[in-house]
Amino acid sequence: MLLASAVVVWEWLNEHGRWRPYSPAVSHHIEAVIRSDPRSASVVLGQVDPRLAPYIIDVHSMHQFRQDTGTLRPVRRSFYDPASAPGQGWQWEWENDAGSWTAYDTEVGIAIQAARDRQQPWLDLAPLGFCYLVDFQSMTQINGQTQRCRRIQRRSDLAYPLVSGPLPKSQPAWGPGGSAGPGGIMGIGMSGGMGIGGGSGGMATGTGNGSAYPSGALPASAITSLGQPCACQQCMLVLSVKAGAMSAVHTLGRRPPPNKPPSPKLGSYMFQGGSCAPSPSARVLGPVASSAGAAACAAPLPPRASLAGLSRPALQRIAMAQSRALIASGVPTVPVKNLNGSSPVHPALAGITGILMSAAGLPVCLTRPPKLVLHPPPVSKSDIKPVPGLGHCCRKTTKKQARKGKTPEEVVKRYLQKVRNPPEEDCTICMEALAGPSGYKGPGVGGISRAESVGRLAQCGHQYHLQCLVAMYNNGNKDGSLQCPTCKTIYGVKTGNQPPGKMEYHVIPHSLPGHPDCKTIRIIYNIPPGIQGPEHPNPGKPFTARGFPRHCYLPDSEKGRKVLRLLLVAWDRRLIFSVGTSSTTGESDTVIWNEVHHKTEFGSNLTGHGYPDPGHLDNVLEELKAQGITEEECLPKD
């Protein structure tokens, strides 16, 4: 076994289909979390970069999840030559219209740095799929169509994390002759098993990188931060799919496209020596079996150089053809992940079946998991209707008005009954005997006579020191209400510290999963950032409001309308949101949900915040009841 080293760059897929790199610090953090606990399921990005506070990476599914909006984006783990720009800590950036700097894609930055190292006067980015020319003398980027110039810069930053691992002797660690091409990409580990060797039409192969970086494709499983090849069941499935896809293509008599020589301009500027030697073909090393599928799994993958001259659409067509070939050649389709429950095969049984088939050397065609559907289809204004029974479609809240007149002692005494002979038990607030003095020694409580030292709450009957209850009231919202610390019974009208904002609600002509017989109530919450008031944790300090406006959904049924009416009461009492520390991102001084769950996913339930959920409405009614909002007290009688 030979040892190979590479730098790891974690990247996310944007809405334009481009893989954008995380910063070196974020990549180091992700690698450190996985190295400390290989079984770790998620990585919180806000721990290393406060600007990424809402984001979490789900390691198992290889997706980036935004907590406040539910947005999912694929991520991948790419390996590059340590001598390339990411390994040396060089960041190439271009100036955007706002005057700030935006980093180039990783492969573009590698190509620019390699051209600069060769002291080229300029670099044409057309082979990488961009109609730009980089001028190193003026440090500008020139649009080949519009001739617009933008400034570029090279910035020194932290180098990306370096990892190493074993590599089979039969496969060269780098390019031909044992030397690495400049900045050659070594392999990609990502969701769906897309990799360089597999020719899957991914972004890293669809822009001519096979020609630009003549290095051998190292399987992603051969390099791990733990120093050993990954042999987990998930990676075995991925490798078997890639091997089976290529074997099916050869079985159907399809030939890989012939090698296309690089253009003279590209050869003279991109490679030393003016030529590009083809790299050796990568092989997927899967389990050996005596079945008929063993030969198929061991079939060599096509050389990367053969894909060099293909455009991105051509590579995508090849990937689609490989998928069709799997099904056409009789490869069984196993729904390993099916959240809709429409498959006759149980998901757990399907997963076990896929693992066993992979171990036996048989390729497995994985079904595509359901897509995340956060929002409904576009709705015209004429199709938006008011909720039956509710005249208005909007509620606003303003800043909390200070209550005047009654002192904390007067408010607490309203809900208490005098106790002449306290029982021999402790006050559950100060943990001192009721017959003795209160254990509270803090400010804000005046002198209380011996006869009034203990009181009984009128409804629930629990007894406390009057001084302790006054101190507890002073530490709350001071809204004229009191909540028993033992049984949570609410006395008076409870209000919260929700910041000012707006709540809109209307009916849209679409049905939620699980509620096909009715339309949908859409609620839109909008709270802007602002300054904390006296009722908030840090008065005078700014607070953030992430993910607004937030869209939530209820079925337009009788119970759904009831829940909406109670939510309106909760909104007026400022109980829907609060200001505090997010339990998911760790960000402090931000607007958070206040223990009343909402459904923010319209057409799916991948995040757990969508439909179908038969018990959701009943759960919300119970949560509102815990806030002192019930149908009997808040809704008008018919």
mmCIF file of N, CA, C and O in Angstrom, residues 492-536:
data_model
loop_
_atom_site.group_PDB
_atom_site.id
_atom_site.type_symbol
_atom_site.label_atom_id
_atom_site.label_comp_id
_atom_site.label_asym_id
_atom_site.label_seq_id
_atom_site.Cartn_x
_atom_site.Cartn_y
_atom_site.Cartn_z
ATOM 1 N N GLY A 492 -54.460 35.154 36.063
ATOM 2 C CA GLY A 492 -54.460 36.356 35.258
ATOM 3 C C GLY A 492 -54.227 36.023 33.784
ATOM 4 O O GLY A 492 -54.418 34.876 33.343
ATOM 5 N N VAL A 493 -53.802 36.996 33.002
ATOM 6 C CA VAL A 493 -53.557 36.826 31.575
ATOM 7 C C VAL A 493 -52.049 36.882 31.348
ATOM 8 O O VAL A 493 -51.413 37.916 31.541
ATOM 9 N N LYS A 494 -51.475 35.761 30.894
ATOM 10 C CA LYS A 494 -50.039 35.672 30.668
ATOM 11 C C LYS A 494 -49.675 36.322 29.336
ATOM 12 O O LYS A 494 -50.313 36.095 28.320
ATOM 13 N N THR A 495 -48.631 37.131 29.343
ATOM 14 C CA THR A 495 -48.105 37.725 28.120
ATOM 15 C C THR A 495 -46.611 37.433 28.035
ATOM 16 O O THR A 495 -45.975 37.081 29.024
ATOM 17 N N GLY A 496 -46.059 37.587 26.828
ATOM 18 C CA GLY A 496 -44.653 37.298 26.613
ATOM 19 C C GLY A 496 -43.857 38.531 26.234
ATOM 20 O O GLY A 496 -44.328 39.668 26.386
ATOM 21 N N ASN A 497 -42.666 38.306 25.703
ATOM 22 C CA ASN A 497 -41.780 39.409 25.314
ATOM 23 C C ASN A 497 -41.511 39.426 23.811
ATOM 24 O O ASN A 497 -40.456 39.833 23.367
ATOM 25 N N GLN A 498 -42.497 38.953 23.037
ATOM 26 C CA GLN A 498 -42.348 38.916 21.578
ATOM 27 C C GLN A 498 -42.118 40.319 21.031
ATOM 28 O O GLN A 498 -42.849 41.255 21.376
ATOM 29 N N PRO A 499 -41.117 40.514 20.166
ATOM 30 C CA PRO A 499 -40.863 41.847 19.601
ATOM 31 C C PRO A 499 -41.994 42.274 18.666
ATOM 32 O O PRO A 499 -42.794 41.456 18.210
ATOM 33 N N PRO A 500 -42.053 43.559 18.334
ATOM 34 C CA PRO A 500 -43.094 44.046 17.411
ATOM 35 C C PRO A 500 -42.958 43.388 16.040
ATOM 36 O O PRO A 500 -41.849 43.124 15.569
ATOM 37 N N GLY A 501 -44.101 43.143 15.405
ATOM 38 C CA GLY A 501 -44.087 42.516 14.090
ATOM 39 C C GLY A 501 -45.476 42.432 13.499
ATOM 40 O O GLY A 501 -46.421 43.061 13.980
ATOM 41 N N LYS A 502 -45.600 41.618 12.438
ATOM 42 C CA LYS A 502 -46.865 41.493 11.721
ATOM 43 C C LYS A 502 -47.170 40.038 11.439
ATOM 44 O O LYS A 502 -46.267 39.251 11.131
ATOM 45 N N MET A 503 -48.437 39.667 11.560
ATOM 46 C CA MET A 503 -48.917 38.310 11.292
ATOM 47 C C MET A 503 -50.013 38.387 10.232
ATOM 48 O O MET A 503 -51.051 39.007 10.438
ATOM 49 N N GLU A 504 -49.766 37.761 9.076
ATOM 50 C CA GLU A 504 -50.752 37.713 8.007
ATOM 51 C C GLU A 504 -51.287 36.290 7.883
ATOM 52 O O GLU A 504 -50.563 35.320 8.137
ATOM 53 N N TYR A 505 -52.540 36.158 7.440
ATOM 54 C CA TYR A 505 -53.146 34.833 7.301
ATOM 55 C C TYR A 505 -54.231 34.896 6.230
ATOM 56 O O TYR A 505 -54.971 35.872 6.116
ATOM 57 N N HIS A 506 -54.280 33.855 5.401
ATOM 58 C CA HIS A 506 -55.263 33.770 4.327
ATOM 59 C C HIS A 506 -55.340 32.318 3.846
ATOM 60 O O HIS A 506 -54.558 31.465 4.270
ATOM 61 N N VAL A 507 -56.268 32.065 2.950
ATOM 62 C CA VAL A 507 -56.483 30.728 2.400
ATOM 63 C C VAL A 507 -55.945 30.689 0.975
ATOM 64 O O VAL A 507 -56.204 31.591 0.179
ATOM 65 N N ILE A 508 -55.187 29.627 0.654
ATOM 66 C CA ILE A 508 -54.675 29.420 -0.699
ATOM 67 C C ILE A 508 -55.288 28.134 -1.266
ATOM 68 O O ILE A 508 -55.583 27.202 -0.507
ATOM 69 N N PRO A 509 -55.462 28.042 -2.585
ATOM 70 C CA PRO A 509 -56.198 26.903 -3.191
ATOM 71 C C PRO A 509 -55.328 25.672 -3.402
ATOM 72 O O PRO A 509 -55.280 25.116 -4.495
ATOM 73 N N HIS A 510 -54.619 25.237 -2.385
ATOM 74 C CA HIS A 510 -53.813 24.024 -2.469
ATOM 75 C C HIS A 510 -54.035 23.211 -1.193
ATOM 76 O O HIS A 510 -54.342 23.769 -0.135
ATOM 77 N N SER A 511 -53.875 21.903 -1.311
ATOM 78 C CA SER A 511 -54.104 21.011 -0.174
ATOM 79 C C SER A 511 -52.778 20.530 0.405
ATOM 80 O O SER A 511 -51.793 20.349 -0.320
ATOM 81 N N LEU A 512 -52.776 20.324 1.706
ATOM 82 C CA LEU A 512 -51.607 19.788 2.393
ATOM 83 C C LEU A 512 -51.617 18.268 2.335
ATOM 84 O O LEU A 512 -52.696 17.648 2.290
ATOM 85 N N PRO A 513 -50.454 17.619 2.342
ATOM 86 C CA PRO A 513 -50.420 16.148 2.420
ATOM 87 C C PRO A 513 -51.148 15.673 3.670
ATOM 88 O O PRO A 513 -50.923 16.171 4.776
ATOM 89 N N GLY A 514 -52.047 14.714 3.484
ATOM 90 C CA GLY A 514 -52.844 14.224 4.603
ATOM 91 C C GLY A 514 -54.150 14.951 4.777
ATOM 92 O O GLY A 514 -54.982 14.540 5.581
ATOM 93 N N HIS A 515 -54.368 16.050 4.036
ATOM 94 C CA HIS A 515 -55.619 16.818 4.120
ATOM 95 C C HIS A 515 -56.100 17.129 2.702
ATOM 96 O O HIS A 515 -56.199 18.291 2.295
ATOM 97 N N PRO A 516 -56.413 16.097 1.911
ATOM 98 C CA PRO A 516 -56.780 16.325 0.506
ATOM 99 C C PRO A 516 -58.152 16.951 0.325
ATOM 100 O O PRO A 516 -58.454 17.433 -0.764
ATOM 101 N N ASP A 517 -58.983 16.949 1.375
ATOM 102 C CA ASP A 517 -60.360 17.402 1.226
ATOM 103 C C ASP A 517 -60.552 18.864 1.590
ATOM 104 O O ASP A 517 -61.680 19.340 1.671
ATOM 105 N N CYS A 518 -59.469 19.605 1.842
ATOM 106 C CA CYS A 518 -59.625 21.015 2.200
ATOM 107 C C CYS A 518 -58.451 21.815 1.659
ATOM 108 O O CYS A 518 -57.404 21.264 1.300
ATOM 109 N N LYS A 519 -58.629 23.119 1.617
ATOM 110 C CA LYS A 519 -57.566 24.018 1.180
ATOM 111 C C LYS A 519 -56.595 24.262 2.338
ATOM 112 O O LYS A 519 -56.637 23.566 3.350
ATOM 113 N N THR A 520 -55.757 25.270 2.189
ATOM 114 C CA THR A 520 -54.685 25.487 3.160
ATOM 115 C C THR A 520 -54.720 26.915 3.687
ATOM 116 O O THR A 520 -54.909 27.872 2.914
ATOM 117 N N ILE A 521 -54.548 27.061 4.992
ATOM 118 C CA ILE A 521 -54.366 28.369 5.622
ATOM 119 C C ILE A 521 -52.869 28.648 5.685
ATOM 120 O O ILE A 521 -52.109 27.853 6.253
ATOM 121 N N ARG A 522 -52.465 29.750 5.083
ATOM 122 C CA ARG A 522 -51.060 30.138 5.141
ATOM 123 C C ARG A 522 -50.895 31.316 6.106
ATOM 124 O O ARG A 522 -51.597 32.315 6.008
ATOM 125 N N ILE A 523 -49.962 31.165 7.037
ATOM 126 C CA ILE A 523 -49.650 32.212 8.009
ATOM 127 C C ILE A 523 -48.248 32.733 7.688
ATOM 128 O O ILE A 523 -47.324 31.952 7.485
ATOM 129 N N ILE A 524 -48.100 34.046 7.641
ATOM 130 C CA ILE A 524 -46.806 34.660 7.361
ATOM 131 C C ILE A 524 -46.443 35.570 8.536
ATOM 132 O O ILE A 524 -47.127 36.560 8.798
ATOM 133 N N TYR A 525 -45.402 35.185 9.254
ATOM 134 C CA TYR A 525 -44.891 36.008 10.357
ATOM 135 C C TYR A 525 -43.724 36.844 9.849
ATOM 136 O O TYR A 525 -42.853 36.345 9.134
ATOM 137 N N ASN A 526 -43.697 38.104 10.248
ATOM 138 C CA ASN A 526 -42.593 38.982 9.863
ATOM 139 C C ASN A 526 -42.210 39.853 11.056
ATOM 140 O O ASN A 526 -43.012 40.679 11.511
ATOM 141 N N ILE A 527 -41.011 39.640 11.566
ATOM 142 C CA ILE A 527 -40.491 40.419 12.681
ATOM 143 C C ILE A 527 -39.133 40.975 12.268
ATOM 144 O O ILE A 527 -38.232 40.197 11.937
ATOM 145 N N PRO A 528 -38.952 42.286 12.267
ATOM 146 C CA PRO A 528 -37.646 42.855 11.894
ATOM 147 C C PRO A 528 -36.693 42.849 13.094
ATOM 148 O O PRO A 528 -37.129 42.767 14.247
ATOM 149 N N PRO A 529 -35.391 42.932 12.845
ATOM 150 C CA PRO A 529 -34.454 43.070 13.961
ATOM 151 C C PRO A 529 -34.632 44.417 14.645
ATOM 152 O O PRO A 529 -35.187 45.359 14.078
ATOM 153 N N GLY A 530 -34.169 44.501 15.872
ATOM 154 C CA GLY A 530 -34.359 45.742 16.622
ATOM 155 C C GLY A 530 -33.520 45.775 17.880
ATOM 156 O O GLY A 530 -32.521 45.066 18.009
ATOM 157 N N ILE A 531 -33.960 46.592 18.830
ATOM 158 C CA ILE A 531 -33.268 46.779 20.110
ATOM 159 C C ILE A 531 -34.119 46.172 21.212
ATOM 160 O O ILE A 531 -35.341 46.364 21.255
ATOM 161 N N GLN A 532 -33.491 45.425 22.108
ATOM 162 C CA GLN A 532 -34.207 44.769 23.189
ATOM 163 C C GLN A 532 -34.755 45.795 24.190
ATOM 164 O O GLN A 532 -34.090 46.776 24.515
ATOM 165 N N GLY A 533 -35.974 45.520 24.651
ATOM 166 C CA GLY A 533 -36.620 46.369 25.637
ATOM 167 C C GLY A 533 -36.364 45.889 27.051
ATOM 168 O O GLY A 533 -35.631 44.913 27.284
ATOM 169 N N PRO A 534 -37.002 46.517 28.037
ATOM 170 C CA PRO A 534 -36.773 46.136 29.446
ATOM 171 C C PRO A 534 -37.255 44.729 29.777
ATOM 172 O O PRO A 534 -36.806 44.145 30.761
ATOM 173 N N GLU A 535 -38.169 44.168 28.963
ATOM 174 C CA GLU A 535 -38.665 42.812 29.234
ATOM 175 C C GLU A 535 -37.793 41.728 28.632
ATOM 176 O O GLU A 535 -38.055 40.537 28.828
ATOM 177 N N HIS A 536 -36.747 42.108 27.893
ATOM 178 C CA HIS A 536 -35.882 41.148 27.210
ATOM 179 C C HIS A 536 -34.636 40.844 28.037
ATOM 180 O O HIS A 536 -34.336 41.553 29.009
#
